[in-house]
């Protein structure tokens, strides 16, 4: 066992003395040492209950003959970090999470791990760390939040951000929005739609690293506690089999994950995170693979922000397992892939049931014949851009309009709220990419303001930054190369005509090739916004969004 490094032999007597200082017995130290990586903190509603999950995990480990050692992990709430310097730290925190998992696992000689994330960058960061360390590991998330309900309306975080635009448009009063904020996020858990956190927790299931139900069982259900105990039990089985993350997270597993991603209509952030996780697992995913899978995968679900349903509805309809069953029925998944549950993907599909065909559509009657995410290319995005196609209104699938150019999210948001954006405009927000931001901020506030003001069927937005999973509308992110790297988005001028054709996967600025080339030759990079501290280091090392914004 790896833990023998700190617990066996006379030479390890000093190590054992320290462990005994914490109360560990000889019997406990003779058992496998299982790291319980707990991202609990009081800054994220999705994480406030994770101590309860961790205690259940430790119970399961002890029941099965292991010794749990709990260690912490940082986390950022994207919703709370939105609109200020905190959002610059959101995506970069993913790398810190991965590094901390590696550091704690290696330094403490864990034999195996159970990892407990829930929100946004913590899930992919932990998956990256698990792939890097490559010891037997099981994931159990904290589960999704329930949707809010008030005065006959169903509420969520998207509702709140869009309500800000409604107040500025004069269609909602301040008293009404203050009332809504008391009910929109009614419980612990990851925000209730198919936003980034729930997207990644669902995809963890499909990758094979989480047990069935990991993505959809609500945070407040007793079933979530039972799942956590089962995760503690299963990690001992995975350790006995020596089944490691890289044995599970193969190319076929990532193809499965992308396929379910398209069927569920997951957050565009999954197209940042899956390539980064794959990189740590020794697998290469590019945007062409994403587009190929999207092109052959029907979109079966429309959860908020794309539709009226929430995670609790997906759970009642059959969960991720139901979606797996439907896709497997048409041969769209690699069914022989192993999972930490002990069942293959095919066996999970065989056991699954679907209870509501409005929420999980039949594969022969999908919302669309192609997946929820599309990759666009053209002279404005030679290396690709990403859009959540399932959340775009039909009127905006093909659009041309004049560019309204902003050098930051804040400038664009101010213009939107002050009525300076008109119908048909294409808002261009640049220098917000991984290097330029730095940190590739989410743009939920401007997109939500557009929707809240009733312009989501008239105005497009594109950026070298990224969008929240709660974003809807013609919102195109991850434009690569980014402006700070000298991509064409850096030389778009006010009034240039932008052409968007989502069905054909095209994104262009309507300029002669010679004009675009001339502008690029004259372009010079601006001074970096931040040069010191972690963000300064991150900006110097991070790669483009089309690679997953990994560190080089």
Short mmCIF file of C-alpha atoms in Angstrom, two decimals:
data_model
loop_
_atom_site.label_atom_id
_atom_site.label_comp_id
_atom_site.label_asym_id
_atom_site.label_seq_id
_atom_site.Cartn_x
_atom_site.Cartn_y
_atom_site.Cartn_z
CA UNK A 1 0.00 0.00 0.00
CA UNK A 2 1.13 3.55 -0.71
CA UNK A 3 0.39 4.49 2.91
CA UNK A 4 3.17 2.14 4.05
CA UNK A 5 5.46 5.06 3.21
CA UNK A 6 4.31 6.73 6.42
CA UNK A 7 3.03 3.88 8.59
CA UNK A 8 5.19 0.74 8.32
CA UNK A 9 8.52 -0.22 9.89
CA UNK A 10 10.72 1.11 12.65
CA UNK A 11 11.88 3.95 10.41
CA UNK A 12 8.32 5.29 10.39
CA UNK A 13 7.96 5.48 14.17
CA UNK A 14 8.26 9.32 14.05
CA UNK A 15 5.48 9.45 11.45
CA UNK A 16 3.24 7.18 13.51
CA UNK A 17 3.84 9.28 16.59
CA UNK A 18 2.41 12.29 14.78
CA UNK A 19 -0.59 10.31 13.57
CA UNK A 20 -1.17 8.98 17.09
CA UNK A 21 -1.07 12.54 18.32
CA UNK A 22 -4.32 12.95 16.37
CA UNK A 23 -5.77 9.84 18.01
CA UNK A 24 -5.22 7.26 15.28
CA UNK A 25 -4.76 3.71 16.62
CA UNK A 26 -2.45 0.96 15.40
CA UNK A 27 -5.50 -0.82 14.00
CA UNK A 28 -6.52 2.24 11.97
CA UNK A 29 -2.97 2.71 10.67
CA UNK A 30 -2.84 -0.93 9.55
CA UNK A 31 -5.79 -0.36 7.21
CA UNK A 32 -5.78 1.37 3.80
CA UNK A 33 -5.65 5.16 4.23
CA UNK A 34 -8.37 6.84 2.19
CA UNK A 35 -8.19 10.56 1.56
CA UNK A 36 -11.55 12.33 1.80
CA UNK A 37 -11.10 15.58 -0.14
CA UNK A 38 -13.85 17.90 1.08
CA UNK A 39 -14.49 21.24 -0.62
CA UNK A 40 -16.83 22.45 2.13
CA UNK A 41 -16.85 26.17 2.80
CA UNK A 42 -19.28 28.84 3.94
CA UNK A 43 -18.85 30.93 0.77
CA UNK A 44 -20.80 28.64 -1.58
CA UNK A 45 -24.40 27.48 -1.06
CA UNK A 46 -23.57 24.35 -3.02
CA UNK A 47 -20.91 23.49 -0.43
CA UNK A 48 -22.42 24.54 2.88
CA UNK A 49 -23.64 20.99 3.62
CA UNK A 50 -20.59 19.05 2.47
CA UNK A 51 -19.49 18.21 6.00
CA UNK A 52 -22.60 16.04 6.26
CA UNK A 53 -21.67 14.37 2.96
CA UNK A 54 -18.09 13.86 4.20
CA UNK A 55 -19.25 12.22 7.44
CA UNK A 56 -21.40 9.82 5.42
CA UNK A 57 -18.45 9.02 3.16
CA UNK A 58 -16.24 8.32 6.17
CA UNK A 59 -18.91 6.04 7.60
CA UNK A 60 -18.91 4.04 4.38
CA UNK A 61 -15.10 3.80 4.37
CA UNK A 62 -15.00 2.57 7.97
CA UNK A 63 -17.78 0.06 7.28
CA UNK A 64 -15.63 -1.43 4.54
CA UNK A 65 -12.34 -1.62 6.43
CA UNK A 66 -10.59 1.62 5.53
CA UNK A 67 -9.33 4.57 7.53
CA UNK A 68 -10.55 7.95 6.25
CA UNK A 69 -8.42 11.08 6.54
CA UNK A 70 -10.26 14.26 5.60
CA UNK A 71 -8.45 17.13 3.91
CA UNK A 72 -9.77 20.47 2.60
CA UNK A 73 -10.02 22.05 -0.83
CA UNK A 74 -10.74 25.64 -1.90
CA UNK A 75 -13.75 26.73 -3.92
CA UNK A 76 -15.20 29.83 -5.58
CA UNK A 77 -18.92 30.49 -6.11
CA UNK A 78 -19.24 31.85 -9.64
CA UNK A 79 -22.54 33.55 -8.88
CA UNK A 80 -21.14 35.47 -5.92
CA UNK A 81 -17.91 36.23 -7.82
CA UNK A 82 -19.83 37.62 -10.82
CA UNK A 83 -19.38 41.27 -11.85
CA UNK A 84 -16.21 42.02 -9.89
CA UNK A 85 -12.54 41.05 -9.55
CA UNK A 86 -13.60 37.75 -7.97
CA UNK A 87 -14.63 36.39 -11.37
CA UNK A 88 -11.03 36.72 -12.58
CA UNK A 89 -10.19 34.01 -10.05
CA UNK A 90 -12.93 31.54 -10.95
CA UNK A 91 -11.38 29.60 -13.86
CA UNK A 92 -7.81 29.96 -12.49
CA UNK A 93 -9.03 28.39 -9.23
CA UNK A 94 -9.51 25.15 -11.18
CA UNK A 95 -5.74 24.77 -11.44
CA UNK A 96 -5.31 25.45 -7.71
CA UNK A 97 -7.88 22.76 -6.93
CA UNK A 98 -6.02 20.25 -9.12
CA UNK A 99 -2.71 21.19 -7.56
CA UNK A 100 -4.10 20.88 -4.03
CA UNK A 101 -5.52 17.40 -4.74
CA UNK A 102 -2.12 16.33 -6.06
CA UNK A 103 -0.29 17.91 -3.11
CA UNK A 104 -2.48 16.40 -0.40
CA UNK A 105 -2.66 12.94 -1.97
CA UNK A 106 1.07 12.65 -2.57
CA UNK A 107 2.22 14.30 0.66
CA UNK A 108 -0.10 12.19 2.81
CA UNK A 109 0.49 8.90 0.97
CA UNK A 110 -3.19 8.14 0.39
CA UNK A 111 -4.00 4.68 -0.95
CA UNK A 112 -7.22 5.94 -2.54
CA UNK A 113 -9.52 8.97 -2.44
CA UNK A 114 -13.14 10.00 -2.26
CA UNK A 115 -13.52 13.51 -3.63
CA UNK A 116 -16.45 15.73 -2.64
CA UNK A 117 -16.99 18.72 -4.95
CA UNK A 118 -20.19 20.39 -6.04
CA UNK A 119 -19.79 23.67 -7.88
CA UNK A 120 -18.29 25.04 -11.07
CA UNK A 121 -14.49 24.78 -11.16
CA UNK A 122 -14.13 22.50 -8.15
CA UNK A 123 -15.55 19.49 -10.03
CA UNK A 124 -13.19 19.63 -13.04
CA UNK A 125 -10.28 20.67 -10.82
CA UNK A 126 -10.74 17.59 -8.66
CA UNK A 127 -11.10 15.38 -11.74
CA UNK A 128 -7.86 16.82 -13.10
CA UNK A 129 -6.12 16.19 -9.79
CA UNK A 130 -7.45 12.61 -9.59
CA UNK A 131 -6.23 11.88 -13.12
CA UNK A 132 -2.84 13.35 -12.31
CA UNK A 133 -2.33 11.39 -9.08
CA UNK A 134 -3.98 8.28 -10.58
CA UNK A 135 -4.83 6.39 -7.40
CA UNK A 136 -8.23 4.64 -7.08
CA UNK A 137 -10.81 7.39 -6.64
CA UNK A 138 -14.58 7.85 -6.35
CA UNK A 139 -16.50 11.13 -6.66
CA UNK A 140 -19.66 12.10 -4.82
CA UNK A 141 -21.01 15.61 -5.30
CA UNK A 142 -23.19 17.59 -2.92
CA UNK A 143 -26.09 17.47 -5.41
CA UNK A 144 -28.32 20.11 -7.00
CA UNK A 145 -30.32 22.82 -5.26
CA UNK A 146 -34.10 22.74 -5.47
CA UNK A 147 -35.71 25.34 -7.72
CA UNK A 148 -37.32 28.32 -6.02
CA UNK A 149 -41.05 28.92 -6.10
CA UNK A 150 -42.89 32.18 -5.45
CA UNK A 151 -46.34 33.43 -6.45
CA UNK A 152 -46.86 30.59 -8.89
CA UNK A 153 -43.51 31.07 -10.63
CA UNK A 154 -40.48 28.78 -10.68
CA UNK A 155 -37.27 30.69 -9.91
CA UNK A 156 -33.54 30.06 -10.13
CA UNK A 157 -30.29 32.02 -10.38
CA UNK A 158 -30.95 32.85 -14.05
CA UNK A 159 -34.24 34.43 -13.01
CA UNK A 160 -32.41 36.72 -10.60
CA UNK A 161 -29.76 37.90 -13.06
CA UNK A 162 -32.37 38.49 -15.76
CA UNK A 163 -34.54 40.37 -13.28
CA UNK A 164 -31.81 43.01 -13.03
CA UNK A 165 -32.34 43.77 -16.72
CA UNK A 166 -36.10 43.83 -16.21
CA UNK A 167 -35.76 46.45 -13.46
CA UNK A 168 -33.63 48.63 -15.73
CA UNK A 169 -36.13 48.16 -18.56
CA UNK A 170 -38.95 49.27 -16.25
CA UNK A 171 -40.87 46.00 -16.45
CA UNK A 172 -40.17 45.04 -12.83
CA UNK A 173 -40.00 47.09 -9.66
CA UNK A 174 -37.21 47.06 -7.09
CA UNK A 175 -39.65 45.72 -4.51
CA UNK A 176 -40.43 42.78 -6.78
CA UNK A 177 -36.77 41.85 -7.31
CA UNK A 178 -36.05 42.14 -3.58
CA UNK A 179 -38.94 39.77 -2.92
CA UNK A 180 -37.64 37.29 -5.51
CA UNK A 181 -34.14 37.16 -4.03
CA UNK A 182 -35.57 35.62 -0.86
CA UNK A 183 -36.92 32.60 -2.75
CA UNK A 184 -34.82 32.00 -5.89
CA UNK A 185 -32.15 29.88 -4.18
CA UNK A 186 -34.13 28.03 -1.49
CA UNK A 187 -31.71 25.35 -0.33
CA UNK A 188 -28.15 24.15 -0.23
CA UNK A 189 -26.84 22.56 -3.42
CA UNK A 190 -25.54 23.50 -6.85
CA UNK A 191 -27.80 26.08 -8.56
CA UNK A 192 -30.87 24.27 -9.81
CA UNK A 193 -30.57 24.43 -13.61
CA UNK A 194 -28.27 22.70 -16.07
CA UNK A 195 -25.60 25.25 -15.26
CA UNK A 196 -21.88 24.51 -15.06
CA UNK A 197 -21.84 22.77 -11.67
CA UNK A 198 -24.67 20.38 -12.43
CA UNK A 199 -23.34 19.84 -15.95
CA UNK A 200 -19.99 18.69 -14.59
CA UNK A 201 -21.55 16.55 -11.84
CA UNK A 202 -23.69 14.80 -14.46
CA UNK A 203 -20.70 14.28 -16.73
CA UNK A 204 -18.66 12.87 -13.83
CA UNK A 205 -21.28 10.11 -13.73
CA UNK A 206 -20.87 9.44 -17.45
CA UNK A 207 -17.08 9.49 -17.30
CA UNK A 208 -17.40 6.65 -14.81
CA UNK A 209 -15.94 8.49 -11.80
CA UNK A 210 -19.22 9.05 -9.91
CA UNK A 211 -21.98 6.65 -8.90
CA UNK A 212 -25.37 6.67 -10.68
CA UNK A 213 -27.36 9.56 -9.23
CA UNK A 214 -24.27 11.71 -8.61
CA UNK A 215 -25.53 14.41 -10.95
CA UNK A 216 -29.24 14.55 -10.23
CA UNK A 217 -30.20 13.46 -6.68
CA UNK A 218 -31.17 16.72 -4.93
CA UNK A 219 -28.84 17.96 -2.22
CA UNK A 220 -31.54 17.93 0.47
CA UNK A 221 -32.69 14.33 -0.06
CA UNK A 222 -31.75 11.52 2.30
CA UNK A 223 -30.85 9.57 -0.83
CA UNK A 224 -27.88 11.92 -1.25
CA UNK A 225 -26.53 10.85 2.17
CA UNK A 226 -27.03 7.20 1.25
CA UNK A 227 -25.14 7.82 -2.00
CA UNK A 228 -22.26 9.31 -0.01
CA UNK A 229 -22.08 6.23 2.22
CA UNK A 230 -22.12 4.06 -0.89
CA UNK A 231 -19.22 6.09 -2.32
CA UNK A 232 -17.23 5.35 0.84
CA UNK A 233 -18.01 1.65 0.46
CA UNK A 234 -17.25 1.58 -3.27
CA UNK A 235 -13.85 3.22 -2.95
CA UNK A 236 -12.66 0.17 -1.03
CA UNK A 237 -13.86 -2.06 -3.85
CA UNK A 238 -12.16 0.15 -6.43
CA UNK A 239 -8.96 0.00 -4.37
CA UNK A 240 -9.14 -3.79 -4.17
CA UNK A 241 -9.48 -3.96 -7.97
CA UNK A 242 -6.76 -1.31 -8.37
CA UNK A 243 -9.07 0.46 -10.83
CA UNK A 244 -7.50 3.86 -11.39
CA UNK A 245 -8.80 7.11 -12.91
CA UNK A 246 -6.79 6.72 -16.10
CA UNK A 247 -8.17 3.19 -16.53
CA UNK A 248 -11.66 4.69 -16.43
CA UNK A 249 -11.17 8.09 -18.14
CA UNK A 250 -10.16 6.81 -21.59
CA UNK A 251 -10.90 8.33 -24.98
CA UNK A 252 -14.08 6.22 -25.17
CA UNK A 253 -15.21 7.53 -21.78
CA UNK A 254 -14.71 11.14 -22.91
CA UNK A 255 -16.66 10.40 -26.11
CA UNK A 256 -19.49 9.10 -23.90
CA UNK A 257 -19.30 12.21 -21.76
CA UNK A 258 -19.45 14.54 -24.75
CA UNK A 259 -22.37 12.57 -26.17
CA UNK A 260 -24.40 12.90 -22.97
CA UNK A 261 -23.29 16.55 -22.77
CA UNK A 262 -24.97 17.19 -26.13
CA UNK A 263 -28.11 15.26 -25.20
CA UNK A 264 -28.51 17.08 -21.87
CA UNK A 265 -27.71 20.55 -23.25
CA UNK A 266 -24.92 21.17 -20.76
CA UNK A 267 -23.05 24.39 -20.09
CA UNK A 268 -20.54 25.58 -22.68
CA UNK A 269 -18.01 25.52 -19.85
CA UNK A 270 -17.93 21.75 -20.24
CA UNK A 271 -16.04 22.38 -23.48
CA UNK A 272 -13.34 24.10 -21.42
CA UNK A 273 -13.22 21.47 -18.70
CA UNK A 274 -13.44 18.15 -20.52
CA UNK A 275 -10.33 18.85 -22.68
CA UNK A 276 -8.43 19.93 -19.55
CA UNK A 277 -9.43 16.78 -17.66
CA UNK A 278 -8.59 14.67 -20.70
CA UNK A 279 -5.16 16.31 -20.91
CA UNK A 280 -4.37 15.18 -17.36
CA UNK A 281 -5.59 11.67 -18.25
CA UNK A 282 -3.31 11.52 -21.30
CA UNK A 283 -6.18 11.89 -23.78
CA UNK A 284 -6.49 14.57 -26.47
CA UNK A 285 -9.84 16.24 -27.18
CA UNK A 286 -10.20 19.07 -29.67
CA UNK A 287 -13.10 21.15 -30.93
CA UNK A 288 -13.40 19.08 -34.10
CA UNK A 289 -14.21 16.02 -31.97
CA UNK A 290 -16.77 18.08 -30.08
CA UNK A 291 -18.45 19.17 -33.31
CA UNK A 292 -18.47 15.64 -34.75
CA UNK A 293 -20.20 14.27 -31.65
CA UNK A 294 -22.64 17.19 -31.51
CA UNK A 295 -23.48 16.60 -35.17
CA UNK A 296 -24.64 13.03 -34.53
CA UNK A 297 -26.20 13.40 -31.07
CA UNK A 298 -29.80 14.53 -30.61
CA UNK A 299 -30.68 17.05 -27.91
CA UNK A 300 -33.09 15.23 -25.58
CA UNK A 301 -33.42 17.64 -22.63
CA UNK A 302 -34.16 21.32 -22.17
CA UNK A 303 -33.36 22.22 -18.59
CA UNK A 304 -33.02 25.80 -17.38
CA UNK A 305 -31.79 28.09 -18.89
CA UNK A 306 -32.77 26.40 -22.19
CA UNK A 307 -36.20 25.29 -20.96
CA UNK A 308 -38.66 25.21 -18.07
CA UNK A 309 -37.29 22.17 -16.22
CA UNK A 310 -34.77 21.92 -13.39
CA UNK A 311 -32.48 19.27 -11.93
CA UNK A 312 -35.16 17.92 -9.58
CA UNK A 313 -37.30 17.30 -12.68
CA UNK A 314 -34.46 15.41 -14.39
CA UNK A 315 -34.07 13.34 -11.23
CA UNK A 316 -37.78 12.44 -11.20
CA UNK A 317 -37.68 11.64 -14.93
CA UNK A 318 -34.92 9.06 -14.54
CA UNK A 319 -31.75 11.08 -14.07
CA UNK A 320 -28.58 10.87 -16.10
CA UNK A 321 -29.07 7.11 -16.17
CA UNK A 322 -32.26 7.61 -18.19
CA UNK A 323 -30.43 9.74 -20.73
CA UNK A 324 -27.69 7.09 -20.94
CA UNK A 325 -30.37 4.44 -21.56
CA UNK A 326 -31.93 6.43 -24.38
CA UNK A 327 -28.60 7.11 -26.11
CA UNK A 328 -27.42 3.51 -25.68
CA UNK A 329 -30.61 2.27 -27.35
CA UNK A 330 -29.37 3.72 -30.64
CA UNK A 331 -25.75 2.67 -30.23
CA UNK A 332 -24.47 6.18 -29.48
CA UNK A 333 -22.38 5.20 -26.42
CA UNK A 334 -19.40 2.96 -25.73
CA UNK A 335 -21.32 0.62 -23.44
CA UNK A 336 -18.41 -1.54 -22.26
CA UNK A 337 -16.69 1.28 -20.34
CA UNK A 338 -16.12 0.52 -16.63
CA UNK A 339 -17.32 2.81 -13.85
CA UNK A 340 -16.59 3.07 -10.13
CA UNK A 341 -20.02 1.58 -9.44
CA UNK A 342 -18.81 -1.81 -10.63
CA UNK A 343 -21.22 -1.72 -13.58
CA UNK A 344 -20.34 -0.80 -17.14
CA UNK A 345 -22.14 2.03 -18.89
CA UNK A 346 -24.20 -0.60 -20.69
CA UNK A 347 -25.23 -2.25 -17.44
CA UNK A 348 -26.22 1.14 -15.99
CA UNK A 349 -28.36 1.70 -19.10
CA UNK A 350 -30.02 -1.71 -18.70
CA UNK A 351 -30.99 -0.94 -15.09
CA UNK A 352 -32.26 2.59 -15.81
CA UNK A 353 -35.89 3.63 -16.22
CA UNK A 354 -37.41 6.71 -17.82
CA UNK A 355 -40.53 8.09 -16.13
CA UNK A 356 -41.26 11.33 -18.00
CA UNK A 357 -40.91 11.62 -21.76
CA UNK A 358 -41.44 15.37 -21.74
CA UNK A 359 -38.26 15.86 -19.71
CA UNK A 360 -36.17 13.10 -21.35
CA UNK A 361 -37.40 13.05 -24.93
CA UNK A 362 -37.44 9.81 -26.94
CA UNK A 363 -34.40 9.65 -29.20
CA UNK A 364 -36.71 9.51 -32.24
CA UNK A 365 -38.49 12.70 -31.11
CA UNK A 366 -35.70 14.99 -29.85
CA UNK A 367 -35.75 18.74 -29.40
CA UNK A 368 -33.21 18.81 -32.23
CA UNK A 369 -31.32 16.20 -34.23
CA UNK A 370 -28.02 17.74 -33.21
CA UNK A 371 -26.49 18.40 -29.80
CA UNK A 372 -26.92 21.25 -27.36
CA UNK A 373 -23.50 22.80 -28.09
CA UNK A 374 -22.06 23.96 -31.40
CA UNK A 375 -18.53 24.94 -32.38
CA UNK A 376 -18.27 27.86 -34.82
CA UNK A 377 -15.32 28.76 -37.04
CA UNK A 378 -14.53 31.49 -39.52
CA UNK A 379 -12.23 34.45 -40.03
CA UNK A 380 -13.30 35.82 -36.63
CA UNK A 381 -12.57 32.55 -34.81
CA UNK A 382 -9.97 30.53 -36.78
CA UNK A 383 -9.42 28.21 -33.81
CA UNK A 384 -13.09 28.01 -32.93
CA UNK A 385 -15.80 29.50 -30.72
CA UNK A 386 -18.56 27.82 -28.69
CA UNK A 387 -22.30 28.47 -28.33
CA UNK A 388 -25.03 26.70 -26.34
CA UNK A 389 -27.19 26.05 -29.39
CA UNK A 390 -30.04 24.56 -27.33
CA UNK A 391 -30.53 27.90 -25.53
CA UNK A 392 -30.60 30.07 -28.68
CA UNK A 393 -33.96 31.31 -29.99
CA UNK A 394 -34.76 30.13 -33.55
CA UNK A 395 -34.74 33.76 -34.73
CA UNK A 396 -31.07 34.10 -33.77
CA UNK A 397 -29.66 30.92 -35.28
CA UNK A 398 -28.68 32.99 -38.31
CA UNK A 399 -27.93 36.67 -37.68
CA UNK A 400 -26.04 39.61 -39.14
CA UNK A 401 -25.52 42.91 -37.42
CA UNK A 402 -23.13 45.75 -36.68
CA UNK A 403 -20.42 45.22 -34.09
CA UNK A 404 -20.62 47.17 -30.85
CA UNK A 405 -17.09 46.82 -29.51
CA UNK A 406 -16.16 46.88 -25.82
CA UNK A 407 -12.77 46.33 -24.23
CA UNK A 408 -14.21 44.84 -21.03
CA UNK A 409 -17.31 43.19 -19.61
CA UNK A 410 -17.96 46.19 -17.37
CA UNK A 411 -18.10 48.62 -20.29
CA UNK A 412 -20.54 46.39 -22.19
CA UNK A 413 -22.76 45.86 -19.14
CA UNK A 414 -22.97 49.60 -18.52
CA UNK A 415 -23.93 50.22 -22.15
CA UNK A 416 -26.66 47.56 -22.05
CA UNK A 417 -28.22 48.86 -18.84
CA UNK A 418 -28.16 52.44 -20.11
CA UNK A 419 -29.99 51.65 -23.34
CA UNK A 420 -27.00 52.09 -25.65
CA UNK A 421 -27.46 48.73 -27.38
CA UNK A 422 -30.01 48.44 -30.17
CA UNK A 423 -31.80 45.57 -31.88
CA UNK A 424 -29.63 43.73 -34.46
CA UNK A 425 -26.40 44.77 -32.70
CA UNK A 426 -23.65 42.21 -32.11
CA UNK A 427 -21.93 43.02 -28.83
CA UNK A 428 -18.21 42.21 -28.98
CA UNK A 429 -16.45 41.94 -25.60
CA UNK A 430 -12.71 41.34 -25.92
CA UNK A 431 -9.56 41.15 -23.79
CA UNK A 432 -11.49 38.91 -21.40
CA UNK A 433 -9.89 35.61 -22.47
CA UNK A 434 -7.64 33.38 -20.34
CA UNK A 435 -4.63 35.69 -20.85
CA UNK A 436 -6.43 38.96 -21.40
CA UNK A 437 -8.88 38.85 -18.49
CA UNK A 438 -6.85 37.36 -17.04
CA UNK A 439 -8.91 34.36 -16.04
CA UNK A 440 -11.61 34.28 -18.74
CA UNK A 441 -14.48 35.79 -16.80
CA UNK A 442 -18.04 34.54 -17.20
CA UNK A 443 -20.41 36.98 -18.87
CA UNK A 444 -23.72 36.15 -17.19
CA UNK A 445 -24.53 39.71 -16.22
CA UNK A 446 -24.56 41.22 -19.75
CA UNK A 447 -26.36 38.24 -21.29
CA UNK A 448 -28.91 38.14 -18.48
CA UNK A 449 -29.45 41.89 -18.80
CA UNK A 450 -30.16 41.46 -22.52
CA UNK A 451 -32.65 38.67 -21.78
CA UNK A 452 -34.25 40.59 -18.93
CA UNK A 453 -34.75 43.59 -21.22
CA UNK A 454 -36.45 41.37 -23.79
CA UNK A 455 -33.70 41.61 -26.44
CA UNK A 456 -32.38 38.03 -26.41
CA UNK A 457 -34.14 37.39 -29.76
CA UNK A 458 -32.63 40.53 -31.32
CA UNK A 459 -29.09 40.97 -29.99
CA UNK A 460 -26.08 38.63 -30.19
CA UNK A 461 -23.02 38.71 -27.99
CA UNK A 462 -19.60 37.26 -28.65
CA UNK A 463 -16.47 37.27 -26.56
CA UNK A 464 -13.08 35.69 -26.03
CA UNK A 465 -14.29 35.22 -22.46
CA UNK A 466 -16.88 32.65 -21.48
CA UNK A 467 -20.45 32.34 -20.30
CA UNK A 468 -22.16 30.94 -17.25
CA UNK A 469 -24.13 27.76 -17.71
CA UNK A 470 -27.08 29.96 -16.75
CA UNK A 471 -26.72 32.02 -19.94
CA UNK A 472 -29.28 31.83 -22.72
CA UNK A 473 -29.50 33.57 -26.08
CA UNK A 474 -27.10 33.97 -29.01
CA UNK A 475 -24.10 34.14 -26.70
CA UNK A 476 -20.89 32.97 -28.39
CA UNK A 477 -17.83 32.52 -26.20
CA UNK A 478 -14.31 31.04 -26.21
CA UNK A 479 -13.46 32.96 -29.42
CA UNK A 480 -9.97 31.72 -30.25
CA UNK A 481 -7.32 32.94 -30.63
CA UNK A 482 -8.22 35.48 -27.97
CA UNK A 483 -7.60 39.19 -28.40
CA UNK A 484 -4.58 39.24 -26.08
CA UNK A 485 -2.95 36.60 -28.29
CA UNK A 486 -3.55 38.67 -31.43
CA UNK A 487 -6.68 36.90 -32.62
CA UNK A 488 -8.91 38.60 -35.21
CA UNK A 489 -11.38 39.64 -32.50
CA UNK A 490 -8.71 42.16 -31.43
CA UNK A 491 -9.11 44.19 -34.64
CA UNK A 492 -12.90 44.25 -35.04
CA UNK A 493 -14.03 47.87 -35.29
CA UNK A 494 -17.28 49.56 -34.32
CA UNK A 495 -19.83 49.05 -37.09
CA UNK A 496 -18.14 46.08 -38.79
CA UNK A 497 -20.78 43.59 -39.87
CA UNK A 498 -20.64 40.30 -37.98
CA UNK A 499 -22.18 37.21 -39.57
CA UNK A 500 -23.36 34.32 -37.37
CA UNK A 501 -24.64 31.07 -38.83
CA UNK A 502 -25.02 28.48 -36.07
CA UNK A 503 -26.53 25.67 -38.21
CA UNK A 504 -23.55 25.91 -40.59
CA UNK A 505 -21.02 26.48 -37.79
CA UNK A 506 -19.78 29.82 -39.12
CA UNK A 507 -18.63 33.05 -37.44
CA UNK A 508 -17.20 35.80 -39.62
CA UNK A 509 -16.55 39.50 -39.78
CA UNK A 510 -17.50 40.68 -43.26
CA UNK A 511 -14.18 42.18 -44.30
CA UNK A 512 -11.93 41.63 -47.30
CA UNK A 513 -9.09 39.26 -46.43
CA UNK A 514 -6.56 41.99 -47.25
CA UNK A 515 -8.26 44.45 -44.87
CA UNK A 516 -8.30 41.95 -42.02
CA UNK A 517 -4.65 41.04 -42.65
CA UNK A 518 -3.65 44.72 -42.71
CA UNK A 519 -5.38 45.40 -39.38
CA UNK A 520 -3.72 42.39 -37.76
CA UNK A 521 -0.27 43.47 -38.96
CA UNK A 522 -0.77 46.90 -37.37
CA UNK A 523 -2.09 45.51 -34.06
CA UNK A 524 0.03 45.66 -30.93
CA UNK A 525 -0.79 43.98 -27.64
CA UNK A 526 -1.98 46.24 -24.81
CA UNK A 527 -0.35 46.18 -21.40
CA UNK A 528 -1.55 43.25 -19.27
CA UNK A 529 -4.25 44.21 -16.79
CA UNK A 530 -2.62 42.25 -13.96
CA UNK A 531 1.05 41.29 -13.74
CA UNK A 532 1.57 40.25 -10.11
CA UNK A 533 0.38 37.51 -7.80
CA UNK A 534 -1.39 34.34 -8.86
CA UNK A 535 -3.31 35.97 -11.73
CA UNK A 536 -0.08 37.41 -13.12
CA UNK A 537 1.52 33.98 -13.14
CA UNK A 538 -1.62 32.42 -14.57
CA UNK A 539 -1.76 34.93 -17.44
CA UNK A 540 1.83 34.13 -18.41
CA UNK A 541 1.24 30.36 -18.43
CA UNK A 542 -2.32 29.78 -19.63
CA UNK A 543 -3.15 28.58 -23.14
CA UNK A 544 -6.10 29.37 -25.39
CA UNK A 545 -9.70 28.44 -24.66
CA UNK A 546 -9.75 25.95 -27.55
CA UNK A 547 -7.20 23.82 -25.66
CA UNK A 548 -9.22 23.90 -22.42
CA UNK A 549 -7.24 26.86 -21.01
CA UNK A 550 -4.65 24.53 -19.52
CA UNK A 551 -1.37 25.77 -18.09
CA UNK A 552 1.70 25.42 -20.28
#
